[in-house]
Coordinates of C-alpha atoms in Angstrom, one line a residue:
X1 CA 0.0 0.0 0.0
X2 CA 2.5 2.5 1.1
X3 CA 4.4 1.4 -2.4
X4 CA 1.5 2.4 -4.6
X5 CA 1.4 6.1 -2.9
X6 CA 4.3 6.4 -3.7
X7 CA 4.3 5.5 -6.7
X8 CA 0.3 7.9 -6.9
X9 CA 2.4 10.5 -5.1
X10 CA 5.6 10.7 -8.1
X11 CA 2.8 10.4 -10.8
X12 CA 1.2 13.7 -9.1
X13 CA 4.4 15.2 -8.6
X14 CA 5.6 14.6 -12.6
X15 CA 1.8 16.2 -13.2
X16 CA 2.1 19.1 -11.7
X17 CA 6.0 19.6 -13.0
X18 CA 5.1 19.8 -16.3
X19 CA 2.1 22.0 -15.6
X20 CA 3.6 24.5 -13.8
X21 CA 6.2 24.3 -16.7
X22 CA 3.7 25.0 -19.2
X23 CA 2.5 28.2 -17.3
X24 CA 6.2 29.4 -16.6
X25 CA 6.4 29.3 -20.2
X26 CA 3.1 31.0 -21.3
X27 CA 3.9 33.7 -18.6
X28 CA 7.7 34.4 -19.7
X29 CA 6.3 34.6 -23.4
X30 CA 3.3 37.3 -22.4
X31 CA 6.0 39.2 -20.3
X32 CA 8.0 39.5 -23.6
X33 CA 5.2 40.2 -25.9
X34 CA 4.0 43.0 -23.3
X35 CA 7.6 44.6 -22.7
X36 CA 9.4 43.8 -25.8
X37 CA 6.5 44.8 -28.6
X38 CA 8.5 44.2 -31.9
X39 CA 12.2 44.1 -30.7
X40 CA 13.1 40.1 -31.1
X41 CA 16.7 38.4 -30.3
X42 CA 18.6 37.8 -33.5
X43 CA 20.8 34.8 -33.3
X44 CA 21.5 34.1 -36.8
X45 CA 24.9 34.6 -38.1
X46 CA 25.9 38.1 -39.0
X47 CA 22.5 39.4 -37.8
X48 CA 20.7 38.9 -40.7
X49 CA 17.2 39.9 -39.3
X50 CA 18.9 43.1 -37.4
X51 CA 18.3 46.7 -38.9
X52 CA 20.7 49.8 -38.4
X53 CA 19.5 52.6 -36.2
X54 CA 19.0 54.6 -39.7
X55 CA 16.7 52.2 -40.6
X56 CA 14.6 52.1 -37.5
X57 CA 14.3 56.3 -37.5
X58 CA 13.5 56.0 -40.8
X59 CA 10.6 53.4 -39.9
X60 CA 9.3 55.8 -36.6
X61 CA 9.3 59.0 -38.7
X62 CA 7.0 57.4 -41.1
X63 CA 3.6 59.8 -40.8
X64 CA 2.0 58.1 -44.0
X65 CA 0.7 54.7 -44.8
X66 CA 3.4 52.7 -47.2
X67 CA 2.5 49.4 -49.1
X68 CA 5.1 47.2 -49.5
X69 CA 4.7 44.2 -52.6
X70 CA 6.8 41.5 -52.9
X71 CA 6.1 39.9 -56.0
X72 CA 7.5 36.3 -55.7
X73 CA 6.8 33.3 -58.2
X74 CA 6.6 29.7 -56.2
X75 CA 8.1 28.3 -59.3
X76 CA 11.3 30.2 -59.2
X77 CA 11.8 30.2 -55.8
X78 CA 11.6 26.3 -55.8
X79 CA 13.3 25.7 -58.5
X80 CA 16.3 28.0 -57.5
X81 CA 18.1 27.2 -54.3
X82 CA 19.8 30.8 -54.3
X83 CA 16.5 32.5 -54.7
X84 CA 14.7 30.0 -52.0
X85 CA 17.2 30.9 -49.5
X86 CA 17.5 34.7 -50.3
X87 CA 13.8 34.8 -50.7
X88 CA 12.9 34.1 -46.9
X89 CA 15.4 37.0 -45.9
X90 CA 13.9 39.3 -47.8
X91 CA 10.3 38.2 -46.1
X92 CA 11.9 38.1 -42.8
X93 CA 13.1 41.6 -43.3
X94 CA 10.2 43.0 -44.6
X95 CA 7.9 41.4 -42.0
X96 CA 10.6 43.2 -39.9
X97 CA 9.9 46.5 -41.4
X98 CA 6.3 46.1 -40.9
X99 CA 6.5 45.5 -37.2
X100 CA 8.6 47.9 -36.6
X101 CA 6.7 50.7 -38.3
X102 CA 3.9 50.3 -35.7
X103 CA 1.4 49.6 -38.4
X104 CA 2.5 52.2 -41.1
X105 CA 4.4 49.8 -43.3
X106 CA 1.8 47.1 -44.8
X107 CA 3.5 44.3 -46.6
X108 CA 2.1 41.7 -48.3
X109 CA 3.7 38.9 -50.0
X110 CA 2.0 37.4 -53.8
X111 CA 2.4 35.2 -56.1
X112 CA 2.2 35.8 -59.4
X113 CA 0.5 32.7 -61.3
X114 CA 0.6 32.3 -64.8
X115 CA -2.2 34.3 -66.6
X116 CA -3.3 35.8 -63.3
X117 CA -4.1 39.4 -62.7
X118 CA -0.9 39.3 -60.3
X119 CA 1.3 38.4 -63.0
X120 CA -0.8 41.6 -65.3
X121 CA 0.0 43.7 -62.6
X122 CA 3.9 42.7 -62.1
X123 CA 4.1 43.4 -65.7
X124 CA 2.3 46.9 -65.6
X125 CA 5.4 47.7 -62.9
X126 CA 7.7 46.4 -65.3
X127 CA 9.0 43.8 -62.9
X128 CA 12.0 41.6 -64.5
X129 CA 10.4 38.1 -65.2
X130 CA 13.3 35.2 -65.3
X131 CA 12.5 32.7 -67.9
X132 CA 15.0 30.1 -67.4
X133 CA 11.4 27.8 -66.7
X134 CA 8.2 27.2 -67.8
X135 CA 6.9 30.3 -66.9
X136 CA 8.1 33.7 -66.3
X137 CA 9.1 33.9 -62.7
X138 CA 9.1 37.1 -60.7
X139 CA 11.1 38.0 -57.9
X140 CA 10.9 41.9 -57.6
X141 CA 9.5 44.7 -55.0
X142 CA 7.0 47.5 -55.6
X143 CA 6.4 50.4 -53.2
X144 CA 3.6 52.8 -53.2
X145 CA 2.0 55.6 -51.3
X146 CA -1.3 57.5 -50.3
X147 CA -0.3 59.9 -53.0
X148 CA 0.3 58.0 -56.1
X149 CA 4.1 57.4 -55.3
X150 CA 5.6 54.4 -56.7
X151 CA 8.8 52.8 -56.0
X152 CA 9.7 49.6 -58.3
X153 CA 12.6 47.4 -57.6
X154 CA 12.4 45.6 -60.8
X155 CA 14.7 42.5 -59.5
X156 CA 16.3 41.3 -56.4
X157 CA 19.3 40.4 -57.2
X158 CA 21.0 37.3 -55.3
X159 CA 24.4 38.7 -56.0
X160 CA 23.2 42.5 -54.5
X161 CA 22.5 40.9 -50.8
X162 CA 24.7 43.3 -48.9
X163 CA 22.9 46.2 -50.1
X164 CA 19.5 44.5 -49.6
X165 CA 18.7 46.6 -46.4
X166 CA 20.2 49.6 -48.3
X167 CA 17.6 49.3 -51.0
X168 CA 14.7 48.4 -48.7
X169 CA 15.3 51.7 -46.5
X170 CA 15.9 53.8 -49.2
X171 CA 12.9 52.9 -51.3
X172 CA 10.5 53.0 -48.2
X173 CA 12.3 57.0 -47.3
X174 CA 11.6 58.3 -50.8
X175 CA 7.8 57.2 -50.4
X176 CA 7.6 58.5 -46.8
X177 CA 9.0 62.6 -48.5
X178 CA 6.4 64.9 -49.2
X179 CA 9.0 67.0 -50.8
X180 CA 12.4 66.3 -52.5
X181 CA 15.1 68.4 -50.1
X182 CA 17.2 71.0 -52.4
X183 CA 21.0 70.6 -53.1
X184 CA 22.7 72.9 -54.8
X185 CA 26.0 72.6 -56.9
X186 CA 28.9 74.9 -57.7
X187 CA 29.3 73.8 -61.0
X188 CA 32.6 74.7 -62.8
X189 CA 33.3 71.4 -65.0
X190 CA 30.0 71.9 -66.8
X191 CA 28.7 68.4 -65.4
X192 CA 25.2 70.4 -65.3
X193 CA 25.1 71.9 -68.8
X194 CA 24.2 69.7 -72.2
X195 CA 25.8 71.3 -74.9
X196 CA 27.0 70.5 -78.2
X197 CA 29.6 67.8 -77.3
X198 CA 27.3 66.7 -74.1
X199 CA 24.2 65.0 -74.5
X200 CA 23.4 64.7 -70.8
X201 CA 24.3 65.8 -67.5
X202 CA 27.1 63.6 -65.8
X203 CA 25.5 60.7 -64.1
X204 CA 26.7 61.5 -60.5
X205 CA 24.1 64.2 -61.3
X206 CA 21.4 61.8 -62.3
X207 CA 22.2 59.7 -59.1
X208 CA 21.2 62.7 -57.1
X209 CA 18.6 63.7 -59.0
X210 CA 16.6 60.3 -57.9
X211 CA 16.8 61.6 -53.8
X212 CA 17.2 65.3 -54.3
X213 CA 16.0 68.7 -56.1
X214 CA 19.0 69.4 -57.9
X215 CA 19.7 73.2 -58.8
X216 CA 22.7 74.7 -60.1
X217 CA 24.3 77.3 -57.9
X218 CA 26.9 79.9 -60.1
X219 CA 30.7 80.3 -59.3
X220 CA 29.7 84.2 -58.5
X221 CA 27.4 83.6 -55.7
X222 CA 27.0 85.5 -52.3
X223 CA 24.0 83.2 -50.8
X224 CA 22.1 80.5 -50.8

């Protein structure tokens, strides 16, 4: 007798263990979830989930909804182990972006079947469709705004991973302006002027020109 309460008494014990176990763990994750809001532990190897402190002001200054489209085909991304595995960073970071914008950033993630409106809308942004299958396979972002601002990055590039966050930033802080700042330039090479033996500005110019107002500024000025 005094065997099997023991035995009851261990059985009880082992219940209750694994109980009060099971609320530990429930508590500790609603503790988290309460304190931590988006912020989450990155453990991978070189922090590939993480985001710079540029990114995250860029993210809390946002005052306007952004839509963020990824535009990914399930047939390239299976048949391509470089895209598969680039693929889920670029979700993961986006998803990122998206919690960390406290509900200004909406992302949403489709896949463009063959002969679907999806696919007539990738091709209306001009995404780059990979043909090395079947079908055409996209693989390519497209940002807009509440004011008819579009942002189009026509392919992710595997071989461009470094600058992914880069990109991603800078496409979602060229829908949050309003207004392109000005920059002026002292211009005494004539990379402003098209002349007669120029066809175009200098493309340093052009680069600018996609963030900024360019305006040129003469040699003889007194102020800005």
């Amino acid at each position: 007798m005094f065997s099997g309460l023991q035995n009851a008494s261990r059985t009880t014990i082992a219940v209750v263990s694994i109980v009060l176990a099971i609320v530990l763990f429930l508590c500790i994750n609603l503790v988290a979830t309460l304190t931590l809001g988006a912020t989450r532990i990155d453990a991978t190897e070189g922090q590939l989930y993480s985001v710079s402190d540029d990114t995250r002001q860029v993210l809390e200054d946002l005052e306007d909804p952004i839509k963020l489209r990824l535009y990914l085909s399930t047939s390239l991304r299976d048949q391509n182990a470089n895209v598969r595995a680039y693929s889920a960073r670029v979700v993961e970071l986006l998803r990122t972006y998206e919690n960390l914008s406290e509900g200004e950033v909406d992302f949403e993630l489709i896949n463009p079947a063959p002969l679907s409106r999806d696919e007539e809308d990738a091709a209306s942004f001009n995404l780059y469709a990979e043909t090395t299958g079947l079908d055409p396979g996209y693989f390519g972002l497209v940002g807009t705004n509440t004011t008819d601002g579009i942002e189009v990055i026509p392919f992710l590039d595997v071989g461009q991973e470094s600058a992914l966050e880069y990109q991603l930033t800078r496409m979602v802080s060229r829908l949050s302006k309003r207004e392109l700042r000005n920059i002026g330039i002292v211009d005494g090479l004539g990379i402003m002027t098209i002349n007669a033996t120029q066809t175009a500005r200098w493309p340093i110019v052009d680069s600018l020109a996609e963030d900024f107002n360019v305006l040129s500024v003469p040699l003889d000025f007194t102020a800005i």
